[in-house]
Every structure is written in C-alpha cells, then in structure tokens.
Short mmCIF file of C-alpha atoms in Angstrom, two decimals:
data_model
loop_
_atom_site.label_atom_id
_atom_site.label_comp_id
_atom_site.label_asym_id
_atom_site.label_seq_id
_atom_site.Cartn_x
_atom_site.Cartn_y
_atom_site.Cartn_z
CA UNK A 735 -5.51 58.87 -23.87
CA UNK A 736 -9.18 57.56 -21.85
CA UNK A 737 -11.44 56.74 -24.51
CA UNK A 738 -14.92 58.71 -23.67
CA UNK A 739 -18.26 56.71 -23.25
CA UNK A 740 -20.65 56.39 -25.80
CA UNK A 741 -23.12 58.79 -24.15
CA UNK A 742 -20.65 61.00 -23.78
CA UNK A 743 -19.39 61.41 -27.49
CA UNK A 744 -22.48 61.53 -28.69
CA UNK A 745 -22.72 64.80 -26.76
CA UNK A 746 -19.34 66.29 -27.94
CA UNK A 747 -20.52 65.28 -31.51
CA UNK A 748 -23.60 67.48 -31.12
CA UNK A 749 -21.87 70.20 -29.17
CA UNK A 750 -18.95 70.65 -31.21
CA UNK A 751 -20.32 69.93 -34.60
CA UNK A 752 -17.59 67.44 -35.21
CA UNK A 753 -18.59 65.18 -38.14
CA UNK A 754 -16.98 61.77 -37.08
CA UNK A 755 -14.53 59.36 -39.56
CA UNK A 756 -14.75 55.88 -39.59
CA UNK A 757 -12.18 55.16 -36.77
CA UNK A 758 -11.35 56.51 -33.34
CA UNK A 759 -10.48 60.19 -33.57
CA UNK A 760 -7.78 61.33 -31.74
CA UNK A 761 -9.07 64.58 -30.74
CA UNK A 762 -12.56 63.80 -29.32
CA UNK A 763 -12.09 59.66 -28.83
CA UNK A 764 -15.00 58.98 -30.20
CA UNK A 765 -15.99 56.12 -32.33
CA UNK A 766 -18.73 56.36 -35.77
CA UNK A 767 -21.59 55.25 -35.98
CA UNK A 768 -21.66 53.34 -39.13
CA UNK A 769 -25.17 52.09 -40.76
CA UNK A 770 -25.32 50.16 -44.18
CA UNK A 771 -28.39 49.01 -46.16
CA UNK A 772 -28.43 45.90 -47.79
CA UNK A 773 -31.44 43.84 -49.80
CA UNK A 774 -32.07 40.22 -49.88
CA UNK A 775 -32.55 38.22 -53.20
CA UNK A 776 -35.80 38.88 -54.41
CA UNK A 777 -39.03 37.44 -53.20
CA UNK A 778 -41.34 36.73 -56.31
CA UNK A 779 -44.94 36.81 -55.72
CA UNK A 780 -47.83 36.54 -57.09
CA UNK A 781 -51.60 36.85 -55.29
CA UNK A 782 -52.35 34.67 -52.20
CA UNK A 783 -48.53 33.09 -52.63
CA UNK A 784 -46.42 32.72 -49.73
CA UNK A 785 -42.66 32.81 -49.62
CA UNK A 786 -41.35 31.59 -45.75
CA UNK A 787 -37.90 30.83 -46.69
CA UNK A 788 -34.27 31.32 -44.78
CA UNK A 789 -31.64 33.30 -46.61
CA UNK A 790 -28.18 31.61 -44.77
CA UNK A 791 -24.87 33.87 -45.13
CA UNK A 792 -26.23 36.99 -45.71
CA UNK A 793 -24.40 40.28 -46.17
CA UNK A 794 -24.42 41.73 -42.56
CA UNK A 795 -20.99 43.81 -40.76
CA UNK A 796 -18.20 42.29 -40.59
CA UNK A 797 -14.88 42.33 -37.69
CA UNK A 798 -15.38 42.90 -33.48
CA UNK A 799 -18.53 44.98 -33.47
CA UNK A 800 -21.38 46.57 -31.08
CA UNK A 801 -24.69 46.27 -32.92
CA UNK A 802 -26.53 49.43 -32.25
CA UNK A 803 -29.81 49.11 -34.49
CA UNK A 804 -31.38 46.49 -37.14
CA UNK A 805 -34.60 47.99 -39.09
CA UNK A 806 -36.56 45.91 -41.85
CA UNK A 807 -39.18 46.41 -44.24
CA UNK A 808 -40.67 45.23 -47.72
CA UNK A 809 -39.69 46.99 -50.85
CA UNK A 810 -40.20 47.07 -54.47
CA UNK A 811 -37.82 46.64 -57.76
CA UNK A 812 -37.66 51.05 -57.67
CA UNK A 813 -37.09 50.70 -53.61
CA UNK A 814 -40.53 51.80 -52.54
CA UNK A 815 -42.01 50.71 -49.39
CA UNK A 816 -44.98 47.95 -50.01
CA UNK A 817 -48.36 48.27 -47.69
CA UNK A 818 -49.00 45.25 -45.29
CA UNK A 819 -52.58 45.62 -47.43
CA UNK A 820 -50.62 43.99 -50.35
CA UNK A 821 -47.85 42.00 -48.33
CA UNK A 822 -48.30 41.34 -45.39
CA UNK A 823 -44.88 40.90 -43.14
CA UNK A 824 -45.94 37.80 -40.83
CA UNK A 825 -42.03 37.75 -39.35
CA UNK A 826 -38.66 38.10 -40.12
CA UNK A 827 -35.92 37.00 -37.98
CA UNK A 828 -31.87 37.49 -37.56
CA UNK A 829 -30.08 34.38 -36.18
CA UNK A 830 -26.16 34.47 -36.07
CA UNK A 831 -24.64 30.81 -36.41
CA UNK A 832 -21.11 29.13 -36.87
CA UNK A 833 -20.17 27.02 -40.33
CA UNK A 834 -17.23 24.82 -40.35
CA UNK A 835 -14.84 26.20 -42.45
CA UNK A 836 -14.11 25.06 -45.91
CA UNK A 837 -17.76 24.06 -45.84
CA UNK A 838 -20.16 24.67 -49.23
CA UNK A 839 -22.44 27.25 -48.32
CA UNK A 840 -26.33 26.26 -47.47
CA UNK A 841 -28.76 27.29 -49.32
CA UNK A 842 -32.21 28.84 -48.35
CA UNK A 843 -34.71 26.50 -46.54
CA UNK A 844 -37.62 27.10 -44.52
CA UNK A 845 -35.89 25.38 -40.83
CA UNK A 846 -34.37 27.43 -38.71
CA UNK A 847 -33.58 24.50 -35.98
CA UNK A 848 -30.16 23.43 -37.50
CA UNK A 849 -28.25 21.78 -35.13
CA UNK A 850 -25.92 20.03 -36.86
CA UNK A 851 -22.21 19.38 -36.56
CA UNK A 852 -20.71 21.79 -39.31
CA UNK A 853 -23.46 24.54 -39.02
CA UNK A 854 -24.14 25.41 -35.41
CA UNK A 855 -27.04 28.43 -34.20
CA UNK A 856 -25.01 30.64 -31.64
CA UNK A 857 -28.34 31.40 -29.85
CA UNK A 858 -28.75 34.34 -27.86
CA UNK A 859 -29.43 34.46 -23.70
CA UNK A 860 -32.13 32.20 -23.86
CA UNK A 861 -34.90 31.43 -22.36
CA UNK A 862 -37.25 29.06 -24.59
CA UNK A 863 -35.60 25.70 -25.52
CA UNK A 864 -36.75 25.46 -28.99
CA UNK A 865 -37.50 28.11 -31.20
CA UNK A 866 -36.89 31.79 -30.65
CA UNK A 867 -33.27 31.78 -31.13
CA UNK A 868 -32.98 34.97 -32.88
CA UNK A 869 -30.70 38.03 -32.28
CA UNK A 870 -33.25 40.40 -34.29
CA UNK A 871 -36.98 39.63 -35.56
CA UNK A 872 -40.24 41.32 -35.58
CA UNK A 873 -43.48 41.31 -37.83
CA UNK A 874 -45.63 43.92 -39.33
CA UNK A 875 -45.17 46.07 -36.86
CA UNK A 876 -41.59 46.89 -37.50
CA UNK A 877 -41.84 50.35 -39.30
CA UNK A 878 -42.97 52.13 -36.13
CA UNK A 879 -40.79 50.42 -33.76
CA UNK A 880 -37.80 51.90 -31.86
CA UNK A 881 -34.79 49.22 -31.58
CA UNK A 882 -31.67 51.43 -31.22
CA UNK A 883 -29.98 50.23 -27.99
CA UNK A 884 -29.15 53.01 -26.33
CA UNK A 885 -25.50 54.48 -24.95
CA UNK A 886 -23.15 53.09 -23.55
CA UNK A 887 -24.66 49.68 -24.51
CA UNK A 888 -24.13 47.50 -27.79
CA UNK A 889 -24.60 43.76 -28.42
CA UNK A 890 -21.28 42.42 -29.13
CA UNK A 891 -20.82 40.22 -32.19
CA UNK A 892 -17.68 39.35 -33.87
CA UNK A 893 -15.73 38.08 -31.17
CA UNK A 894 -13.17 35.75 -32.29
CA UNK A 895 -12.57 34.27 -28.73
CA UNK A 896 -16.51 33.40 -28.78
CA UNK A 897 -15.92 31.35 -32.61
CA UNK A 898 -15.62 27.58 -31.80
CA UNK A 899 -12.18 26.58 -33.71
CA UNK A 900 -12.61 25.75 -37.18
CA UNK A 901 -15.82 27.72 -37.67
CA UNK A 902 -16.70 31.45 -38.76
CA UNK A 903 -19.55 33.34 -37.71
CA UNK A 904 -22.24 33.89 -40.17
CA UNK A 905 -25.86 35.25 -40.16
CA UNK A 906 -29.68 33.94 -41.55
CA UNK A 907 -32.33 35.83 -42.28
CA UNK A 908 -36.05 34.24 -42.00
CA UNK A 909 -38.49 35.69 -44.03
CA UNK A 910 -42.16 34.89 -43.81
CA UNK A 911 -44.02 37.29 -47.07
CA UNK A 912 -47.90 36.78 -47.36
CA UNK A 913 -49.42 38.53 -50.68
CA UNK A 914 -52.73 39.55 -49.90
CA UNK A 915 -53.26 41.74 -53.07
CA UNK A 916 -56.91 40.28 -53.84
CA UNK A 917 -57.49 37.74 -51.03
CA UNK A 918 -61.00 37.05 -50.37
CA UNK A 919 -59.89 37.36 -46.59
CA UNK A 920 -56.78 39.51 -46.20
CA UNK A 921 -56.69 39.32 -42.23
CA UNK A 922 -57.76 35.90 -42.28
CA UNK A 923 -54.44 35.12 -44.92
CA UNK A 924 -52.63 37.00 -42.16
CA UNK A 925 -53.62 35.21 -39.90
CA UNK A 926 -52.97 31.44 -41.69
CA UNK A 927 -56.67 30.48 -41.05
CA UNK A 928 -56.24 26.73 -42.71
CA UNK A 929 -59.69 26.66 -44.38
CA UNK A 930 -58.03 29.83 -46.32
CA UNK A 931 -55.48 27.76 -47.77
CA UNK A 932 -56.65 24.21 -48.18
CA UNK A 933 -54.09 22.74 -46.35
CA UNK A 934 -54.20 19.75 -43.77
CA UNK A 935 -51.04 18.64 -43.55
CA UNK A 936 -47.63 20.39 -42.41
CA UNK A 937 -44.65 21.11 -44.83
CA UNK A 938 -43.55 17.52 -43.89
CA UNK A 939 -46.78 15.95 -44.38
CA UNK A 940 -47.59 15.36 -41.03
CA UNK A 941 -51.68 15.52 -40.38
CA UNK A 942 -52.91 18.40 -38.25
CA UNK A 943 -54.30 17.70 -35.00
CA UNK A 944 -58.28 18.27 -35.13
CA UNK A 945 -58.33 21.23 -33.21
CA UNK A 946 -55.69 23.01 -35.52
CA UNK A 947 -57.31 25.58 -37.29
CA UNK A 948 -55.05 27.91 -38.07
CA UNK A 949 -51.04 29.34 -37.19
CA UNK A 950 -48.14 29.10 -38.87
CA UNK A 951 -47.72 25.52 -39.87
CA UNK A 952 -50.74 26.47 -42.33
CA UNK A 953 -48.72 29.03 -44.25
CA UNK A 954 -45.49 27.63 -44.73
CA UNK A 955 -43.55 28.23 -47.73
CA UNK A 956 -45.27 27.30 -51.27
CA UNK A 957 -48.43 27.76 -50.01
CA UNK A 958 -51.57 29.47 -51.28
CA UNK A 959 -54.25 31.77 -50.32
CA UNK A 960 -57.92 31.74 -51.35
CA UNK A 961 -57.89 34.78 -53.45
CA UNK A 962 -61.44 36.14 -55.30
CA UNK A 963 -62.54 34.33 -58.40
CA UNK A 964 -61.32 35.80 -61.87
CA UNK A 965 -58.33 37.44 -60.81
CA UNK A 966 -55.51 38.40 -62.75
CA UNK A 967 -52.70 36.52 -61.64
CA UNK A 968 -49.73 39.65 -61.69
CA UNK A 969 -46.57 38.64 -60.28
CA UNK A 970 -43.98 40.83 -58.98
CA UNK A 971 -40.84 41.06 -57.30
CA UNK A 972 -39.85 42.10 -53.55
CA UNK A 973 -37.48 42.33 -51.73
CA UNK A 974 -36.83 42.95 -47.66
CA UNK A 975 -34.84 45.78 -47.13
CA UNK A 976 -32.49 45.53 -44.03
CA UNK A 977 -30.44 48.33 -42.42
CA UNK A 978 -27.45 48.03 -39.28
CA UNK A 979 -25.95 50.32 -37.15
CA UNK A 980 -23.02 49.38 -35.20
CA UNK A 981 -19.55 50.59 -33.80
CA UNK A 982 -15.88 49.28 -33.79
CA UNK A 983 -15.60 46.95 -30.48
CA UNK A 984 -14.08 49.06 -28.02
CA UNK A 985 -13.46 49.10 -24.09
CA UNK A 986 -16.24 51.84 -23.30
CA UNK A 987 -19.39 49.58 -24.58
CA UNK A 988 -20.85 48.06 -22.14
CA UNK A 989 -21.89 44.70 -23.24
CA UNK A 990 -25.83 43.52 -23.41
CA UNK A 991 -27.53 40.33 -23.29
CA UNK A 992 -30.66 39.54 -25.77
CA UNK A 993 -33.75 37.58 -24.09
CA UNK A 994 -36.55 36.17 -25.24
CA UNK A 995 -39.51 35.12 -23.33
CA UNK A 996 -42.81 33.46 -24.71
CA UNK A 997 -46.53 33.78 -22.94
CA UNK A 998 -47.13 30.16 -24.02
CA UNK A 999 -44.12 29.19 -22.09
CA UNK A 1000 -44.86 26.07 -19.43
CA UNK A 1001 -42.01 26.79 -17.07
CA UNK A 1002 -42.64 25.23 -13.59
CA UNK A 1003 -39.22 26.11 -12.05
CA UNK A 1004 -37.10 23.94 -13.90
CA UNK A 1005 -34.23 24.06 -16.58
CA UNK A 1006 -36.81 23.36 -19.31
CA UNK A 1007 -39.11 26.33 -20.96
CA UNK A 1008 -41.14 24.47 -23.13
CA UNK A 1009 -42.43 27.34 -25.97
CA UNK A 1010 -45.50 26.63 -27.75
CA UNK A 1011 -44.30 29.98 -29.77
CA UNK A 1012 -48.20 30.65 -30.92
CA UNK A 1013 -51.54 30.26 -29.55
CA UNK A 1014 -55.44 31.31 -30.48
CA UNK A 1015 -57.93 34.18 -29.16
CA UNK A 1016 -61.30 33.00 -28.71
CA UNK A 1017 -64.01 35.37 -29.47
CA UNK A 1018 -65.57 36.60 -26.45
CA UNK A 1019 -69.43 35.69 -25.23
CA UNK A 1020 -72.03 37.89 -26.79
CA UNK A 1021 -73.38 40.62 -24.97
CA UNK A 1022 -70.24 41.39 -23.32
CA UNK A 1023 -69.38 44.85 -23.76
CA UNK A 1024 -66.70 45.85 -26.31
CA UNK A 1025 -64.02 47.37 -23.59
CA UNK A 1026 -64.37 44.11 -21.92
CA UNK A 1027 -63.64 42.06 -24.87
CA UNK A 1028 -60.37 41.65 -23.31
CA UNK A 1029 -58.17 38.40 -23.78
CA UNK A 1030 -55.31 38.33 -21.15
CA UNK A 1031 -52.27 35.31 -20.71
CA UNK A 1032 -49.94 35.29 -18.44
CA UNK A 1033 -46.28 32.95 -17.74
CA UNK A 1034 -43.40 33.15 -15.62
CA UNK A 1035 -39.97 32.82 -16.29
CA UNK A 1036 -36.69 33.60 -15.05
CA UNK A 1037 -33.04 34.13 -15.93
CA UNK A 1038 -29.81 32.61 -14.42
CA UNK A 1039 -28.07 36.06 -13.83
CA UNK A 1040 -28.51 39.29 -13.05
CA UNK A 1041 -28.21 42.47 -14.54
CA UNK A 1042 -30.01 46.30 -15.57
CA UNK A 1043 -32.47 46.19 -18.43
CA UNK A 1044 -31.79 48.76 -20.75
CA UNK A 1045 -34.16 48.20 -23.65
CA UNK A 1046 -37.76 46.13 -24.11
CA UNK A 1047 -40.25 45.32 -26.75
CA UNK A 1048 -43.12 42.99 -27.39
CA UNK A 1049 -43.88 41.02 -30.13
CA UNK A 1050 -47.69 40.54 -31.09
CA UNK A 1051 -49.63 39.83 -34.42
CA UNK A 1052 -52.79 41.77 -35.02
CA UNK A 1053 -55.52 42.13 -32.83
CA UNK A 1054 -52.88 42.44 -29.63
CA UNK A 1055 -53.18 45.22 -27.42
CA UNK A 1056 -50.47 44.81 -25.22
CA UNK A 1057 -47.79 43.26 -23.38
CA UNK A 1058 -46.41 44.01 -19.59
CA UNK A 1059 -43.47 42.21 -18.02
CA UNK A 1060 -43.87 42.27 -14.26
CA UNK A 1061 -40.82 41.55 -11.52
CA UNK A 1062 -41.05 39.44 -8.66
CA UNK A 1063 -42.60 41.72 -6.76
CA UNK A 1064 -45.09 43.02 -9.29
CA UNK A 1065 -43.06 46.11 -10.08
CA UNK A 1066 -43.42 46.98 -13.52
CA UNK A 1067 -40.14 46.35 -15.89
CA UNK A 1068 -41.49 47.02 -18.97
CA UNK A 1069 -44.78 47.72 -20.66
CA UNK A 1070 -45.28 47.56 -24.47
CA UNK A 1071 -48.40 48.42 -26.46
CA UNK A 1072 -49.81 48.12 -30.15
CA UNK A 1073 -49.69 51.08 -32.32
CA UNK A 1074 -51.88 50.17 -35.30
CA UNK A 1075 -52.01 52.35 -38.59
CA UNK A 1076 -54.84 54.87 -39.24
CA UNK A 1077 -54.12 56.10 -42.95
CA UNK A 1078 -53.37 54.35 -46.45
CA UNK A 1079 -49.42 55.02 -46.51
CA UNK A 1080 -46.91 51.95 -46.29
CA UNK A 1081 -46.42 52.13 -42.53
CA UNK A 1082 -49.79 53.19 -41.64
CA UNK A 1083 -51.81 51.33 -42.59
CA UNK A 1084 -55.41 51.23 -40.92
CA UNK A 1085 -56.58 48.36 -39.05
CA UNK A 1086 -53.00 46.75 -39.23
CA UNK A 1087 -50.65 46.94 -36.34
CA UNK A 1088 -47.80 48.96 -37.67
CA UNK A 1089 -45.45 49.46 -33.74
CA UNK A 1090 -44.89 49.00 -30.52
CA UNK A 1091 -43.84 51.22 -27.86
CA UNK A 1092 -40.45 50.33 -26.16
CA UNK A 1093 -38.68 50.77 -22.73
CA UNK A 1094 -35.95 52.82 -22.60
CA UNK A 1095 -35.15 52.36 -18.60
CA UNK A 1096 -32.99 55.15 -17.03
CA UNK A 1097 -29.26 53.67 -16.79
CA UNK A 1098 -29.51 50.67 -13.46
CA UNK A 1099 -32.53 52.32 -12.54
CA UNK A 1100 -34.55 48.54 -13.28
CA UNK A 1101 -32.69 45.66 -12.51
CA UNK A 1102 -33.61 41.64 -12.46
CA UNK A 1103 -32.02 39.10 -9.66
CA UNK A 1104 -30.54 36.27 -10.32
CA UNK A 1105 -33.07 33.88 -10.67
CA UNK A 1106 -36.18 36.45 -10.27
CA UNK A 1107 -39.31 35.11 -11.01
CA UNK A 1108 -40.76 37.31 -13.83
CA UNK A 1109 -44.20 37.51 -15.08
CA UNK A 1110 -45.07 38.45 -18.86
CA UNK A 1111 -48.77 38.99 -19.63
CA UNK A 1112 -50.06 39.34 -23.20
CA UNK A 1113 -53.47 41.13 -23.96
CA UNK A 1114 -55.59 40.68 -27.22
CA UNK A 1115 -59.10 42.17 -28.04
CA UNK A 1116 -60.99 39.38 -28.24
CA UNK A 1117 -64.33 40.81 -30.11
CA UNK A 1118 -63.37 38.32 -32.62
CA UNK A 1119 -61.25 35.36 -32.81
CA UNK A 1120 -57.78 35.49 -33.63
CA UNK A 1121 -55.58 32.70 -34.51
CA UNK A 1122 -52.09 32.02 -34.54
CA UNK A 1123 -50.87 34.94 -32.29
CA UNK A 1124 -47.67 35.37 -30.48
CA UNK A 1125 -46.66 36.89 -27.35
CA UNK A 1126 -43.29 37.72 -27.14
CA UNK A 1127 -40.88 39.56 -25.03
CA UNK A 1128 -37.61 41.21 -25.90
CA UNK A 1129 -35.47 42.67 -23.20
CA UNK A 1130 -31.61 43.45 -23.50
CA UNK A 1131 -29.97 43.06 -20.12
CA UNK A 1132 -26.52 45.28 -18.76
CA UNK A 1133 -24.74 42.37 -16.09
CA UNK A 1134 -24.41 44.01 -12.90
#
C-alpha cells in the first residue's frame, strides 16, 4: 500500500475524525504525531545567582525519528511557568553528539566545544566554525515562538547509518538561568553588564580585554548579580521544562537541513566563518529622534548546496527589533521581528522580548543556490546601549 504524505494525513485526520495510534495505520497510512514532556534536574537559585551549566545525556526520543517541534520554558517545583522578571532565560540550546560506547557518562559542565575522541558534537549544516552547533536553542523569547516544521518536512535524527561505529547518539542541553528577583538592575543582569557582577576575569581566569564590558563571559556559571542591599536571600528550585514532537522515520518525510548564520560573522569568501557569536549596541547621538535610534549590522554568508527553505527564525536578546535574511539578489527569504510582552503574565511580560515571528515559505516557492551569497541584517533600537546581543539566523533547508 503507498504511504500518504504528511500534509496529506494530516488532512484525512481532520476530515475523517480518525484519532491516530502510535504506528502506521493500515487504513489511512498515516503516522502519529507523538509529543512527550520531560524536565531537567533542578536549577537551584537564589537572587542575582546564575546557573549556565550543560546537562549531557538527557532524556530526549529515542529510534529513526523526524523531529517535528522542540518548545522550552522555566518552571517551578508545582509546574508553573516563572516570569523572565524573576528568571530571566538568557539561552538554552539542544546539541546531539556521539559517546563511545561503554564510556562513563559526563557530567554537567559549562563547555559545549567538546571535541574529543570518545564524545564527538554531530553538528548540524553549519555555517560558523566555532560555536553555534546546536540542533535547537533560543532565549527569552521562546514562549511566543512558532518552531513546528511544517509537512512533509522533519529533521531526521536517529539514523544508525549516520552513528560512527562504536558510538551512540546522545543529546545536551545548555542552560543559561539568570535570577533577577531583586536585582538592583534587572535588564542590566540580563544583559551581563560586568560592573553588575564584579567580575574581571573569565571562568578560566583569563583577564578581560579593556574594552569588555559586558556579554556572556561575565555571567558564566557561579556567578553573581548586584542585587539591592538587605535582601532576603530565598532560594528556590527550577527547572526547564522541554517538550518534542516527532514521527516514526518513514519514506514520505522529506528530510531538512538546520543552519545557522551569525551577523558578527567575518566571512570573505572562504571555507572559514569566523563567529564572534555576540556583539554591543552603542547608544545613539543625542538629539536624534527616537524612530531613528536605529542600530543596523549586516554579513554575508553562503551554503555549499542547494535546496527550498521551509522554515526561519531569528535569534536576538532584548532591545532587537529585527532580523531580515536577503538572497543574492536582494529578494527577501525571510524576515523575523521581536514580539516583546505587554502584560505581567509568564510569557508576557512587558518590556521583555517574549517571540519572534517565523517564515513559513509556501512548499519550493524560496529556494537558495549552491553557493548563493546571502545577506543577514540584524536591527536593534539603539536609544540606549545594549550589550552582549546576538544576531542569529535559523533556516531549515528541503535539498532540491
């Protein structure tokens, strides 16, 4: 019997009302969607602490698989969501890597550039040589995000032909947790302003360079935010809650491609993309009017293939506006922009950025040469300084 696409069992589902079993049903041919929830070990905190740490071998699907979603957020001991007022979500990130069997497991650490013989990251499509070698990651803006990849799509994992022999696949989880509950400067904690937490050196004692005043090398795991004088000193516990989607592997996905491109990336047309992975705002000249306040950055990149983009997102830390990835010709191939919160509620919070909008291209309608020369471009407001941003790019990509 032909198996049907993706697409079109999700509209037999609907039409028919047929409530789908965990396998390929012989009537329709359709496979389940399957979703669990799992929690990481919990995250205890205390005002102005900081807990950066990378959770190795976590619980995530196992078998041949298409991954069709991956959603994260903070929650408590009872499961209730936590407000980026009170912890603020500076990044989290998914990398999928290879252990030699027989192997004791790692344990959590802060690196996430283990390249060693019996642990090896299984990156994904590129393009930034160090850094950024996540499947999955966002920041506080993950609530309000969309990251299903749509029908007939998936990105494959699981692939035993893909496992080096000797190894198994395994998954990480980075998780970067700020606790602003009683910071003297909440955004500025968010932002890992150094003066905030009396730091000069990195988490390998390394100096600063003088013009360093502020990123992520100031807020690195152990670390601690100025936090108002006289304050009572509650800890708690968190933990991030993480929820998949996927499918059983099957003939009728169409495999995608995850890439990742950086606005501080120095490409000039060769193999190397040198990733500075953060960079600073400057606040604009006085006088200028507020719509103007406008901080724009722009890089080029390219990828060795082709193919049909099917999904895109940016990645920016507060204060960004927007991000637009342009084709060679200056055709538009995806534009994503800041939604920030307007309420109290965990997930809308005001003055935080709490989404982004995503690109959901009509099947081949917007495809990428072989060697295209792409242009991202990352706006901030710049009516005051920010520090530490990032300006990433997410695109999944159908080879044609």
């Amino acid at each position: 019997m032909r198996r049907l696409t993706l697409s079109r069992c999700r509209q037999v589902v609907k039409f028919t009302g047929f409530h789908p079993i965990p396998f390929w049903n012989h009537v329709t041919g359709c496979p389940r969607v399957k979703s669990k929830v799992y929690l990481t070990p919990k995250i205890t905190q205390h005002p102005g602490s900081v807990s950066n740490k990378t959770y190795y071998n976590i619980e995530f699907p196992k078998g041949h698989i298409a991954i069709k979603s991956f959603n994260a957020e903070f929650v408590d001991e009872e499961g209730n969501p936590i407000s980026l007022k009170e912890t603020y979500l500076h990044h989290w990130a998914v990398v999928r890597y290879y252990q030699r069997k027989g192997n004791k497991e790692p344990k959590y650490n802060s690196n996430l550039g283990l390249h060693q013989s019996d642990l090896v990251v299984a990156r994904n499509a590129g393009v930034c040589n160090g850094g950024l070698s996540q499947f999955f990651g966002l920041g506080s803006e993950t609530r309000k995000t969309d990251t299903h990849v749509p029908d007939p799509y998936g990105i494959e994992v699981g692939n035993p032909l893909e496992v080096p022999a000797g190894y198994e696949e395994k998954w990480m989880l980075n998780v970067h947790a700020i606790d602003t509950r009683g910071a003297v400067d909440a955004m500025g904690c968010a932002e890992c302003r150094c003066s905030l937490y009396n730091v000069t050196e990195d988490k390998d004692g390394q100096p600063f360079k003088p013009n360093y005043v502020g990123g992520f090398f100031c807020c690195y795991d152990g670390t601690q935010c100025k936090v108002k004088n006289g304050l009572k000193s509650v800890k708690r516990n968190i933990y991030m809650k993480y929820s998949v989607e996927w499918v059983d592997w099957s003939d009728s996905i169409v495999p995608v491609k995850i890439y990742i491109f950086d606005v501080t990336d120095s490409w000039q047309h060769t193999r190397i993309h040198d990733c500075l992975l953060e960079y600073d705002v400057e606040q604009c000249a006085t006088g200028v009017a507020t719509n103007d306040c406008i901080s724009a950055r722009r890089s080029t990149t390219s990828i060795q293939s082709s193919g049909d983009v099917v999904y895109g997102v940016a990645h920016l830390h507060n204060g960004g506006i927007g991000s637009v990835l342009y084709g060679e010709d200056g055709r538009v191939i995806c534009s994503s922009r800041a939604i920030y919160g307007e309420g109290n509620e965990a997930g809308d919070e005001a003055g935080y950025m709490v989404g982004m909008t995503t690109c959901y291209p009509k099947p081949g309608s917007i495809k990428i040469a072989k060697d295209e020369v792409l242009t991202l471009e990352s706006s901030y407001s710049s009516q005051k300084s920010h520090i530490g941003v990032t300006g990433f790019f997410y695109i999944l990509v159908a080879k044609s």
